[in-house]
Short mmCIF file of C-alpha atoms and ligand atoms in Angstrom, two decimals:
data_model
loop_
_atom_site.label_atom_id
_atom_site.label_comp_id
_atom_site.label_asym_id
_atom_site.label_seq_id
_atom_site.Cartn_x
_atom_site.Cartn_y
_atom_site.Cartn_z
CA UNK A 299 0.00 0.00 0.00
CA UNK A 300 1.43 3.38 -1.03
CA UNK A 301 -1.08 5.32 1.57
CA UNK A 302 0.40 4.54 4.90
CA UNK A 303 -1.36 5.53 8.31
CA UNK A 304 1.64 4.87 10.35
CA UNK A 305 5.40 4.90 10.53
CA UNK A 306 7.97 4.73 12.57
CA UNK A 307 11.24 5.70 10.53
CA UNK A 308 12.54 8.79 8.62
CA UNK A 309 10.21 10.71 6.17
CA UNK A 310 10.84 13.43 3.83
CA UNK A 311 8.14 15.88 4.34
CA UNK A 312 6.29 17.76 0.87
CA UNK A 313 4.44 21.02 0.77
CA UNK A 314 1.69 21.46 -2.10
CA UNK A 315 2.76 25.40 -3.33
CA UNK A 316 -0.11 26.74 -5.46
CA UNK A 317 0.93 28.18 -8.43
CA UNK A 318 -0.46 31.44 -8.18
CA UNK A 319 1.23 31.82 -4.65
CA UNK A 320 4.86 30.60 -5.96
CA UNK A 321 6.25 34.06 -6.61
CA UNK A 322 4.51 35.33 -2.84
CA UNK A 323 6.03 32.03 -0.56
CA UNK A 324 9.34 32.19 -2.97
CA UNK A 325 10.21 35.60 -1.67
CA UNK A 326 9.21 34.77 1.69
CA UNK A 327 12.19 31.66 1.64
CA UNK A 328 15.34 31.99 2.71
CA UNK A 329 18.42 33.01 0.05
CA UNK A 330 19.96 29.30 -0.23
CA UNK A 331 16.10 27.94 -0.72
CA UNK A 332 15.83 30.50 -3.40
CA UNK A 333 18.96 29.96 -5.00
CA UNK A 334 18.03 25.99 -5.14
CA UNK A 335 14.55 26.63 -6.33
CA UNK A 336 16.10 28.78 -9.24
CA UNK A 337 18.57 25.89 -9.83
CA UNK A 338 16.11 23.19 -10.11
CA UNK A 339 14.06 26.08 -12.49
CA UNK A 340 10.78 24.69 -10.03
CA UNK A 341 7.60 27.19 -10.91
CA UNK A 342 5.41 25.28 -9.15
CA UNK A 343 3.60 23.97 -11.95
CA UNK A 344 1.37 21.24 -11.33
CA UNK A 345 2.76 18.13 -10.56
CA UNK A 346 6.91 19.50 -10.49
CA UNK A 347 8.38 19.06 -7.63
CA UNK A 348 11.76 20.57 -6.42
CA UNK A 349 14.22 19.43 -3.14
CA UNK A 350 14.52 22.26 -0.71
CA UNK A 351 17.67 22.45 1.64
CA UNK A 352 18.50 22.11 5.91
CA UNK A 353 20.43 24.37 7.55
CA UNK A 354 23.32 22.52 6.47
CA UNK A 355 22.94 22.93 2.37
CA UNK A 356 21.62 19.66 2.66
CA UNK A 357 18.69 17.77 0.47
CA UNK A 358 15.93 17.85 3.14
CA UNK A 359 11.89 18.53 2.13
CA UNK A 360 10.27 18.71 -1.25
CA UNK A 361 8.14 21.38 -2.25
CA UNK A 362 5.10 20.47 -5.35
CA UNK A 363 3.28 22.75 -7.38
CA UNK A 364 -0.53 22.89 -8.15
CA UNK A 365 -2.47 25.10 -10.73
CA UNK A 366 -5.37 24.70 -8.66
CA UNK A 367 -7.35 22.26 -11.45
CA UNK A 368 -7.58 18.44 -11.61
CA UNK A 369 -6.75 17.21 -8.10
CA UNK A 370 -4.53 14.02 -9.01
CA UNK A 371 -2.07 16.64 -10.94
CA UNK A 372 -0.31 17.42 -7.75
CA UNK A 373 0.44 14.23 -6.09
CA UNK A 374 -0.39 11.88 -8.91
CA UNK A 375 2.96 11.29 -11.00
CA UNK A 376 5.16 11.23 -7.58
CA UNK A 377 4.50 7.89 -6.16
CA UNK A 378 7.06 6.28 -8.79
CA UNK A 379 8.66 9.63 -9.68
CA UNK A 380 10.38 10.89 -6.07
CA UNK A 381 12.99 8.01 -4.28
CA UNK A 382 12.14 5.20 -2.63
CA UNK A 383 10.99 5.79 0.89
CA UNK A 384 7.99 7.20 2.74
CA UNK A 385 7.19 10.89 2.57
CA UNK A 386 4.55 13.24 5.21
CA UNK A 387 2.70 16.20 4.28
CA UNK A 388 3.84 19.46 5.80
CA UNK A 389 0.60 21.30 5.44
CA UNK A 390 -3.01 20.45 3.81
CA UNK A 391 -3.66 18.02 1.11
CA UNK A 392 -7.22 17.36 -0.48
CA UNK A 393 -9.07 13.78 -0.02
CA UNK A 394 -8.67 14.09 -3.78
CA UNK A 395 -5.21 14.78 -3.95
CA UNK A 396 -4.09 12.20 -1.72
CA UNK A 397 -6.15 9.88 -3.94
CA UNK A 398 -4.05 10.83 -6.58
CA UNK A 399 -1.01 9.40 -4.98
CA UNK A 400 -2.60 6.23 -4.04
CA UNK A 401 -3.79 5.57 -7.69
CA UNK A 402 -0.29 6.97 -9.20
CA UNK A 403 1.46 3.94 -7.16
CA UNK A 404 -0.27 1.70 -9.26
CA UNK A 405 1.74 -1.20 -11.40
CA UNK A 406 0.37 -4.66 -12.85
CA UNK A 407 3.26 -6.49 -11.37
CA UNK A 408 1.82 -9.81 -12.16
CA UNK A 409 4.01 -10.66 -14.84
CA UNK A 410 7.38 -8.48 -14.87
CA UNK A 411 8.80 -7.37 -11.88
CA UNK A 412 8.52 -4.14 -11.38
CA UNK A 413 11.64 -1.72 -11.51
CA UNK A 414 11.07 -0.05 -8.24
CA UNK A 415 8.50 -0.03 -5.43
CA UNK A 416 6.43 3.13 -5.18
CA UNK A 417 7.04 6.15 -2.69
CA UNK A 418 4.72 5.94 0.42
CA UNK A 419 3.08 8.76 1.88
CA UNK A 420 1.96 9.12 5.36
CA UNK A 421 -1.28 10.19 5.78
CA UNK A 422 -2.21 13.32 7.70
CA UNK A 423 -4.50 12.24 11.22
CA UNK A 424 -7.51 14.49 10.33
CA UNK A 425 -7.99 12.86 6.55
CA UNK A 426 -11.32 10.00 5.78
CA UNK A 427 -7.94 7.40 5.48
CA UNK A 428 -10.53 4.46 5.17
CA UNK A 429 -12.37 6.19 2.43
CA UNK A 430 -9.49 7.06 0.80
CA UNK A 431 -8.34 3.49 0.68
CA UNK A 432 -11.55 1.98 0.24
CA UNK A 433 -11.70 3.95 -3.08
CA UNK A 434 -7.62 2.94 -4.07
CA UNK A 435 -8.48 -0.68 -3.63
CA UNK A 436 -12.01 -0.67 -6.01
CA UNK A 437 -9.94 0.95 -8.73
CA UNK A 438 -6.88 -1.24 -8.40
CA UNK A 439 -9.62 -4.49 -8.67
CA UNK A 440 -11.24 -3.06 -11.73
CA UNK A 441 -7.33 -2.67 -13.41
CA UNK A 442 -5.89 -5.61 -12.33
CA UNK A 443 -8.92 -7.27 -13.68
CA UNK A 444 -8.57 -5.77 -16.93
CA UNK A 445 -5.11 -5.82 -17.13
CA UNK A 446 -5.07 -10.03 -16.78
CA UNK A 447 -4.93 -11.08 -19.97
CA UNK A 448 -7.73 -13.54 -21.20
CA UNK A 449 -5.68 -16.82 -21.33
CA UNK A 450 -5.55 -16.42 -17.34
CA UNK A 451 -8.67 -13.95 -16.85
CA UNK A 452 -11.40 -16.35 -18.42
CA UNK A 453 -15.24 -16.58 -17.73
CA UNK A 454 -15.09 -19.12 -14.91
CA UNK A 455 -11.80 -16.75 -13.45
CA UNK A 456 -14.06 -13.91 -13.68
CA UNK A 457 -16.88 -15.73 -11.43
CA UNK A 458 -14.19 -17.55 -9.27
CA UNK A 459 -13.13 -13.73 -8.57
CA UNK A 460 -16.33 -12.04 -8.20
CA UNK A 461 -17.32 -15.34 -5.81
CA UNK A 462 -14.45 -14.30 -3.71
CA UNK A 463 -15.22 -10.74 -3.60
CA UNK A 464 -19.24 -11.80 -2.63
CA UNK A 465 -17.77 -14.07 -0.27
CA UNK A 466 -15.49 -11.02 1.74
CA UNK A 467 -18.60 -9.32 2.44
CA UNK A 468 -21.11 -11.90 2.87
CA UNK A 469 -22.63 -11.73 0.02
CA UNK A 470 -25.04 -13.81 -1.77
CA UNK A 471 -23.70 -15.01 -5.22
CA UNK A 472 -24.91 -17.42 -7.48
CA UNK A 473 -23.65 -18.26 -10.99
CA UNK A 474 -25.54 -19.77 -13.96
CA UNK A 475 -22.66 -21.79 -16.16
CA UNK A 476 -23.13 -22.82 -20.17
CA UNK A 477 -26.51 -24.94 -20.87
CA UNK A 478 -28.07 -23.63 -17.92
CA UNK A 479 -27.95 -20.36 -19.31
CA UNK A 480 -30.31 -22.27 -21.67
CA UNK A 481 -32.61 -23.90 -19.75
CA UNK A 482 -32.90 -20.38 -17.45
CA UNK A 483 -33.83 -18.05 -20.76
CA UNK A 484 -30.17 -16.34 -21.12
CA UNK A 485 -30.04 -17.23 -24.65
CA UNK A 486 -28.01 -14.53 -25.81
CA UNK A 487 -25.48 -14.87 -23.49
CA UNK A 488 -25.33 -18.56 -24.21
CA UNK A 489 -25.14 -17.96 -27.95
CA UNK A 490 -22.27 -14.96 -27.78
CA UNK A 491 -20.46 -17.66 -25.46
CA UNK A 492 -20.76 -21.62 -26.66
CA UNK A 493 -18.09 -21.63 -29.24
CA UNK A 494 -15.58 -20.90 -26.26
CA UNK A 495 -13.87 -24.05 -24.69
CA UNK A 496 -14.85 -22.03 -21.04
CA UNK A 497 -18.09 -21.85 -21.08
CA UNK A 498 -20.79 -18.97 -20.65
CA UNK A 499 -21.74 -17.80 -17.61
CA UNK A 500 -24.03 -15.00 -15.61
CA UNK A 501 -22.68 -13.96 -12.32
CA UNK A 502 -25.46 -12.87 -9.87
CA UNK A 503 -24.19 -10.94 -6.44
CA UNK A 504 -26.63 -9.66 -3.87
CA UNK A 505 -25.77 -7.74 -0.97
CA UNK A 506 -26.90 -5.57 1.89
CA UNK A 507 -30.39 -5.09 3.51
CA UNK A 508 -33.15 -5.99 1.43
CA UNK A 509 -35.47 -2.99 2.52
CA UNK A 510 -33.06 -0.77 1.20
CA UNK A 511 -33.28 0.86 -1.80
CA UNK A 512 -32.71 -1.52 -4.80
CA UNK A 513 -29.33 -0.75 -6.67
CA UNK A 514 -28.46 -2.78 -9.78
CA UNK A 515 -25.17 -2.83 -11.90
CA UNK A 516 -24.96 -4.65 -14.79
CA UNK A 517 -20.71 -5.42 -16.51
CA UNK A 518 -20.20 -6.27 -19.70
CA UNK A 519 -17.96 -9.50 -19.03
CA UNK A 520 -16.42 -10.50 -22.37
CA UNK A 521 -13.05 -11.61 -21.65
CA UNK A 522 -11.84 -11.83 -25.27
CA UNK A 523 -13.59 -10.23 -27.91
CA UNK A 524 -12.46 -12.25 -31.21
CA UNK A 525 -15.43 -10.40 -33.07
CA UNK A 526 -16.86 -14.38 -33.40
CA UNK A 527 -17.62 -15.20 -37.13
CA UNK A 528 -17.06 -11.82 -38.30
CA UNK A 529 -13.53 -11.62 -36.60
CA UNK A 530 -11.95 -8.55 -35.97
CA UNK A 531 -8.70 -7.27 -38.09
CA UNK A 532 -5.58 -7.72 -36.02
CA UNK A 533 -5.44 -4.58 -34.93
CA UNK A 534 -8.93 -4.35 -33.68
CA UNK A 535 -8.47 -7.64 -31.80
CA UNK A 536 -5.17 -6.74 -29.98
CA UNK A 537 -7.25 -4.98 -27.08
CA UNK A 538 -9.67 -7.03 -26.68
CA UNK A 539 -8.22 -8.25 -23.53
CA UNK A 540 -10.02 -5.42 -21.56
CA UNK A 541 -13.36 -6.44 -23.14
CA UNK A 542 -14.55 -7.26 -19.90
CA UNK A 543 -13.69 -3.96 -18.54
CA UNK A 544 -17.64 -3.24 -17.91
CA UNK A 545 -17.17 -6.40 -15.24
CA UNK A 546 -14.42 -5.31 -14.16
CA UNK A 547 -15.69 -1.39 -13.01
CA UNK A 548 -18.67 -3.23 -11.41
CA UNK A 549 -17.09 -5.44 -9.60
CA UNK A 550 -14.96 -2.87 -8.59
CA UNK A 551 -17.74 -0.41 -7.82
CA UNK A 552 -19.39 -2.97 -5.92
CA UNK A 553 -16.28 -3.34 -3.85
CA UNK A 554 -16.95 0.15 -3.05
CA UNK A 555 -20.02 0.50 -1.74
CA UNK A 556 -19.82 -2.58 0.08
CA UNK A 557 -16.79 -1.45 2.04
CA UNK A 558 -18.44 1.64 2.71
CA UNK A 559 -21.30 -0.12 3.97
CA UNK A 560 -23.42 2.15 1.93
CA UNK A 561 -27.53 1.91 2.83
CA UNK A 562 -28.67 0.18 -0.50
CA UNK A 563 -29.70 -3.10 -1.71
CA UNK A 564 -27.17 -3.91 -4.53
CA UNK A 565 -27.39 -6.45 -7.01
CA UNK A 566 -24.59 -7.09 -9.52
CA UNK A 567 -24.86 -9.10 -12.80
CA UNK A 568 -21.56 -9.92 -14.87
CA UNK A 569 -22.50 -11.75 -18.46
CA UNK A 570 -19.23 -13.51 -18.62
CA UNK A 571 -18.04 -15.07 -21.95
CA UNK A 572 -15.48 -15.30 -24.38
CA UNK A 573 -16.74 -14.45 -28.16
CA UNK A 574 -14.53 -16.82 -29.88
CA UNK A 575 -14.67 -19.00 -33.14
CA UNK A 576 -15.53 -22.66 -33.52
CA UNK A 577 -17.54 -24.89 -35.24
CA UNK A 578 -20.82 -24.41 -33.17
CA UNK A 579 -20.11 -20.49 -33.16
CA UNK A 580 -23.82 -18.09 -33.37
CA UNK A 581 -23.79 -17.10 -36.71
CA UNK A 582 -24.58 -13.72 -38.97
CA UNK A 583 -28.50 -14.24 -39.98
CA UNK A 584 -29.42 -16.44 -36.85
CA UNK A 585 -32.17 -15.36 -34.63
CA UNK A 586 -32.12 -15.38 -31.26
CA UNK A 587 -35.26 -15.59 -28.88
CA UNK A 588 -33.77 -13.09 -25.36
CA UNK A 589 -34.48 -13.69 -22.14
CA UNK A 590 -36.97 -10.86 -22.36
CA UNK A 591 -38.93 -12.17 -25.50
CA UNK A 592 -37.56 -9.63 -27.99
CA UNK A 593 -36.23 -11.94 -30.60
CA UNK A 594 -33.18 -10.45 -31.72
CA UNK A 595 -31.47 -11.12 -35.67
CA UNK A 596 -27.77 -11.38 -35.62
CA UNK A 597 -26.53 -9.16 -38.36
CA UNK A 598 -22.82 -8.69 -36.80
CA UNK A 599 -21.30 -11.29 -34.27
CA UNK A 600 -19.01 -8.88 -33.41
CA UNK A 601 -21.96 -6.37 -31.99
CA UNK A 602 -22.00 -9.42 -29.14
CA UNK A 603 -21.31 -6.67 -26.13
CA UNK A 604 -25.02 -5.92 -26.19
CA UNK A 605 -26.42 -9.33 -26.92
CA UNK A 606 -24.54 -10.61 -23.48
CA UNK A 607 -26.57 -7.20 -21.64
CA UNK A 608 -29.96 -7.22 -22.96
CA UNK A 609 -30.56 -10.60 -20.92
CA UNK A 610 -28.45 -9.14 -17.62
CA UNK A 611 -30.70 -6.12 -18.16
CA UNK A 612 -33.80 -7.54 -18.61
CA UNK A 613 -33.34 -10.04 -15.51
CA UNK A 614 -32.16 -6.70 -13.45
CA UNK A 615 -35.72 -4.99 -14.69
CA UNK A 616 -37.49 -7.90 -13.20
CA UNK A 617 -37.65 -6.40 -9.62
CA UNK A 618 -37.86 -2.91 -10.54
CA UNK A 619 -34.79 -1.47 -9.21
CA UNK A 620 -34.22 2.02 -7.93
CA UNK A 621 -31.35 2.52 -10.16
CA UNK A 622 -29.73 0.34 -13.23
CA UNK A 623 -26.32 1.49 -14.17
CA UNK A 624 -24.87 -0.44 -16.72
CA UNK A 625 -20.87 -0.21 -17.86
CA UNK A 626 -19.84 -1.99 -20.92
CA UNK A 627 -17.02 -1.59 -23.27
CA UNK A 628 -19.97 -1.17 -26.04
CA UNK A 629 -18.66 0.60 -29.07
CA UNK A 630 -15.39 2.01 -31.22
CA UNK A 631 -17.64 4.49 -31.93
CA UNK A 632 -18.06 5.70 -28.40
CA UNK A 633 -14.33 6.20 -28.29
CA UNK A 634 -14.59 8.05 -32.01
CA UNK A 635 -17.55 10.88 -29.99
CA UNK A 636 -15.90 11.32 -27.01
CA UNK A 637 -12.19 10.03 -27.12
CA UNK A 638 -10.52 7.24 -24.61
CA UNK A 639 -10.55 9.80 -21.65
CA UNK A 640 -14.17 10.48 -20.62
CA UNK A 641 -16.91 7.70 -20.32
CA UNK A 642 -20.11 7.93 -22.55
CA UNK A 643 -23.18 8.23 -20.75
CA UNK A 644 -26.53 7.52 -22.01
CA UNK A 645 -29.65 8.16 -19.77
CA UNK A 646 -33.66 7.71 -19.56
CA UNK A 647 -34.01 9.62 -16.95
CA UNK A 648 -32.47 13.34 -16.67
CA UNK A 649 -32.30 14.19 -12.81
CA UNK A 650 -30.78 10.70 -12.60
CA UNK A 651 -27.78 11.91 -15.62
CA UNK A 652 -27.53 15.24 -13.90
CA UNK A 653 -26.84 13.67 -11.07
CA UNK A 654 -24.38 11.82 -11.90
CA UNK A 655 -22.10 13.86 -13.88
CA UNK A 656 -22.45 16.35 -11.02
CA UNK A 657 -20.34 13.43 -9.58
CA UNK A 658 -18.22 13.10 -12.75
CA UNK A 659 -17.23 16.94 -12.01
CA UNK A 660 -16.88 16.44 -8.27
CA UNK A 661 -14.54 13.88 -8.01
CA UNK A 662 -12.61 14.50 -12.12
CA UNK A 663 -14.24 11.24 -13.45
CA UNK A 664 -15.49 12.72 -16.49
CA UNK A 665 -18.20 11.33 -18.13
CA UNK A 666 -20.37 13.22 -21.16
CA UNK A 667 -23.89 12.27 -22.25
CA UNK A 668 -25.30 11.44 -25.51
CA UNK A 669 -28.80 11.12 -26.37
CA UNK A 670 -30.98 8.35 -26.72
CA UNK A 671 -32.27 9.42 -29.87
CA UNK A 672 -35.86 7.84 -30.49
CA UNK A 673 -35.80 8.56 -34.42
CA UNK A 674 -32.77 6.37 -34.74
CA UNK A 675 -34.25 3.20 -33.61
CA UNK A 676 -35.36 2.45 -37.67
CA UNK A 677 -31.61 1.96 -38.13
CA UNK A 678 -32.50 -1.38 -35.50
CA UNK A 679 -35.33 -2.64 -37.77
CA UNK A 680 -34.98 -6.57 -38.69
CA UNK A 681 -37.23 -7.82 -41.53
CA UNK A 682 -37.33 -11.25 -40.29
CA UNK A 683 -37.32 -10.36 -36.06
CA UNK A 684 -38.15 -7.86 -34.09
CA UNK A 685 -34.98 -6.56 -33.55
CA UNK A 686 -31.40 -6.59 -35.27
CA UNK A 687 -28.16 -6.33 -32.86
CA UNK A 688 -26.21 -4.14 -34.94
CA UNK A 689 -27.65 -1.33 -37.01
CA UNK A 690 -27.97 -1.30 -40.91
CA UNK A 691 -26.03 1.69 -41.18
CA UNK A 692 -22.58 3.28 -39.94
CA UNK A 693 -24.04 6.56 -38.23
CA UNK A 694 -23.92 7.14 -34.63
CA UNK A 695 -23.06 3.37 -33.65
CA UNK A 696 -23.04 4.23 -29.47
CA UNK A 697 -26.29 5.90 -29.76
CA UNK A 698 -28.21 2.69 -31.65
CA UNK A 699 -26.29 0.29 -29.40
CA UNK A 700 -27.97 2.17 -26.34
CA UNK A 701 -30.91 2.44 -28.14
CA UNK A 702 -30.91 -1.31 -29.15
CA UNK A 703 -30.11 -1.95 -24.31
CA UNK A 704 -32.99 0.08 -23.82
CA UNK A 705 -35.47 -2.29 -25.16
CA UNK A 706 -35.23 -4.48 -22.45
CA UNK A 707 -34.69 -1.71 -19.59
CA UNK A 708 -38.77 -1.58 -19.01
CA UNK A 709 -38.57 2.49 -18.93
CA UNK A 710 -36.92 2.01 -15.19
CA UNK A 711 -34.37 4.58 -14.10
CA UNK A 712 -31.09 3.61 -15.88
CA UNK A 713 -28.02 4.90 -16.90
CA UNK A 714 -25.21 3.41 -19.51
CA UNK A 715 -21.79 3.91 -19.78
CA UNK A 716 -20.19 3.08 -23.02
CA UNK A 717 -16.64 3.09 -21.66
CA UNK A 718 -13.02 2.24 -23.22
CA UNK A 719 -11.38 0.97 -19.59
CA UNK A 720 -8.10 1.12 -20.50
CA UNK A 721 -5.96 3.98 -20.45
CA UNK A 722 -3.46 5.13 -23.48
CA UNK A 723 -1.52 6.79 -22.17
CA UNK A 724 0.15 7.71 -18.26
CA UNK A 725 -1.34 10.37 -16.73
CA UNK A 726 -1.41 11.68 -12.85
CA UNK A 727 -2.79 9.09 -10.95
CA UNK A 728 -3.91 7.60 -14.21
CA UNK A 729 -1.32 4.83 -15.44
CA UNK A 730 -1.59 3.56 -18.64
CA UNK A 731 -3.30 -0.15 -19.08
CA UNK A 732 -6.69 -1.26 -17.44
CA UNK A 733 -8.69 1.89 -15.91
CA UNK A 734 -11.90 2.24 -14.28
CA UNK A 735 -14.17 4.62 -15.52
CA UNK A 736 -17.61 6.34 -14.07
CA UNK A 737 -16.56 4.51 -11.00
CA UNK A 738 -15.77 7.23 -8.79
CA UNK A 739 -18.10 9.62 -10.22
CA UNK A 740 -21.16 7.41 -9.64
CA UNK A 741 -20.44 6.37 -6.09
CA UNK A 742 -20.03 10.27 -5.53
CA UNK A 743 -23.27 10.05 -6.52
CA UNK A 744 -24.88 6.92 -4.82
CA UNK A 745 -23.83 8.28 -1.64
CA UNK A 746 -25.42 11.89 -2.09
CA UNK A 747 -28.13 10.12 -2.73
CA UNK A 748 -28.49 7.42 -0.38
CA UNK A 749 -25.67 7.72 1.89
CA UNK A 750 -26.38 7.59 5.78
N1 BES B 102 -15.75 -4.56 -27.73
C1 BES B 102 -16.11 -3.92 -28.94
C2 BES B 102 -16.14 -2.41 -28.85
C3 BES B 102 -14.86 -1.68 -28.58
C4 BES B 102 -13.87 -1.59 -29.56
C5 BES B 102 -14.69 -1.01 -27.40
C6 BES B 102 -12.74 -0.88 -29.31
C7 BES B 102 -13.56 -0.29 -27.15
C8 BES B 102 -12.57 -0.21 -28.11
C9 BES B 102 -17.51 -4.35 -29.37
O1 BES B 102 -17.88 -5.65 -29.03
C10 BES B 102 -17.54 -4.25 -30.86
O2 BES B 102 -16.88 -5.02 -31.48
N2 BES B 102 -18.33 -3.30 -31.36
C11 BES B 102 -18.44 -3.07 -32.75
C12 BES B 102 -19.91 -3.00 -33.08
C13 BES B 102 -20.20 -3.06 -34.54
C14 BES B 102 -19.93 -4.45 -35.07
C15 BES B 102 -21.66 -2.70 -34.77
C16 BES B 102 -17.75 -1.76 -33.06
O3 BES B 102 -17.85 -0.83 -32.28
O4 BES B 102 -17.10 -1.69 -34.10
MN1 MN B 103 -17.32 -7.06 -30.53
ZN1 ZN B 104 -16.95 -6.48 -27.43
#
């Protein structure tokens, strides 16, 4: 753990310096802390940091800038930038900003060992420490999980996990594996899943007191996405690792709220399957009868993200939840509208979306919503079924793949997040690799709204 509550050796101590105030507390500093700020060309820009001498001309403290803006730029970057060793705040830091530090110390060190540990920071007395780490851990589950690659990470890997994570908090779980999908209704995410040597399965977690309010996530658990029958180009497929990224920020998110013991009923449902290729593979043209009773026409294996949903959904629906939130690594098109930084958000209910990216702004999880945009649905129509999984045409491909999930929502308060899980670059307290995404931004909001 790079967030430490106690320690008992030496510790370099850091002061945050806000930009605007560098010129004001530089002139206040003595002439040899000058001169080695001016050596070291520190400006207090957000995130630089700069060593500040003892009495002796010594290395002693560090002093880091911050514009003010996104919270992880100040302490984000230093957990594997400053030296081994633990560090204490001399002054205030932010929840936010210490948050920063304890998601910059992240490394998937699962495979390569890693070329140094990260720097640990004491935490101040007076900060929500358990929050703080509560929140660390849920993200580091959701990019661990994504960044396992799917030879280790497969379906029954995903349940064994999520069993274990049901199991830490006493959770009910109960998992539905390959033709008992069949003989339950899941069809689609039987179909999406058979030609896989691990077979199909739908993860069901409940948790917490039944009389509270109902809260329902829904991942999008494909833990290789081959495209099936009409397979991917190699450089579409090289990703597709982090396919199940949707599971992988529910699971984590449930992680979250469970720890923080928040006053809700939650219910989690992970579709978990590989799309692969075989000889018994769902095919273009078949039909498919859901869970729901929409029958669906396959007109693109590869649109198999929402075929795996629209039965988790439609189960979810059944008792009429308070709240559906939904996270699935949906479309390339999602990531054409609003880039691989900011989750896509689609909503049926408006106080519901407000909410939440109130959240998203809160807490620097952005997230941006697009419409569910009725007129669009023709592009859904199926000749031969009452609904086809991919649309006929190549126009606004997130917005018909929501429109296609909210068939089988039942007009109940939902929310989907069309999300690309995986970041592509480093940023402060953003590594590159697996990334959770409307995570933080939605429990922000789960507890304004239900928290005790
Ligand atoms: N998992 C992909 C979507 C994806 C691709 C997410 C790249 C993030 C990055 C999904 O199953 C898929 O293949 N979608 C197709 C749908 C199309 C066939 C209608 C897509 O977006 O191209
Ligand atoms: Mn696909
Ligand atoms: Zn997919």
């Amino acid at each position: 753990m790079s967030l430490i509550n106690e320690h008992d050796g030496p510790r370099t101590a850091i002061q945050i310096i806000g930009t605007a105030e560098f010129e004001s507390w530089l002139n206040a500093q003595p002439a040899q802390s000058r001169a080695w700020i001016e050596r070291q060309q520190f400006e207090a820009k957000s995130g630089q940091f700069a060593w500040l001498p003892d009495d002796q001309g010594a290395p002693d403290s560090l002093v880091v800038g911050w514009d003010g803006e996104e919270a992880f730029t100040a302490l984000g970057s230093l957990p594997l930038q400053l030296p081994e060793g633990t560090y204490e705040l001399a002054g205030t830091a932010s929840d936010q900003q210490l948050l920063g530090w304890g998601l910059g110390a992240y490394q998937f060190d699962r495979f390569k060992t890693p070329e140094r540990q990260p720097a640990q920071l004491l935490l101040p007395a007076n900060v929500a420490a358990e929050e703080i780490a509560n929140q660390v851990n849920a993200i580091r589950l959701a990019r661990d999980l994504i960044n396992l690659p799917a030879d280790e990470l497969n379906p029954s890997r995903l349940a064994e996990e999520a069993i274990q994570l049901a199991d830490s908090f006493d959770a009910d779980v109960a998992v539905t594996v390959g033709d008992d999908l069949l003989a339950a209704g899941f069809n689609t995410i039987h179909a999406v899943g058979r030609a896989a040597d691990d077979a199909p399965r739908l993860i069901d977690i409940r948790w917490g007191n039944p009389e509270h309010p109902k809260v329902s996530l829904i991942g999008k658990g494909v833990c290789f996405d081959s495209g099936g029958l009409d397979i991917k180009p190699a450089s579409g497929m090289r990703t597709m690792k982090k396919d199940m990224g949707g599971a992988a920020n529910v699971l984590g998110l449930a992680q979250l709220i469970m720890a923080s013991n928040l006053p809700v009923r939650l219910r989690v449902l992970v579709s978990a399957v590989e799309n692969a290729i075989s000889g018994n593979a769902y095919r273009p043209g078949d039909i498919i009868q859901t869970y729901k009773g929409i029958s669906v026409e396959i007109d693109n294996t590869d649109a198999e993200g929402r075929l795996v949903m629209c039965d988790a959904l439609a189960l979810a629906a059944e008792e009429k939840p308070a709240v559906m939130l939904d996270y699935s690594t949906l479309t390339g098109s999602a990531r054409s509208a609003v880039g691989a930084e900011i989750a896509a958000m689609f909503a049926n209910d408006d106080e519901l979306a407000s909410g939440i990216a109130a959240g998203a702004e809160a807490v620097a999880d952005p997230v941006w919503r697009l419409p569910l945009h009725g007129p669009y649905r023709y592009m859904l129509e199926s000749k031969v079924a009452d609904t086809v999984n991919s649309a006929s045409l190549p126009y606004g491909g997130a917005i018909t793949a929501a429109l296609f999930l909210e068939k089988f929502v039942d007009d109940l308060p939902w929310v989907h997040f069309d999300i690309m899980a995986f970041n592509i670059r480093s940023r402060p307290g953003r590594p590159e690799g697996g990334e959770a995404m409307g995570v933080r931004a939605v429990y922000h909001y789960l507890k304004e709204r239900f928290g005790g």
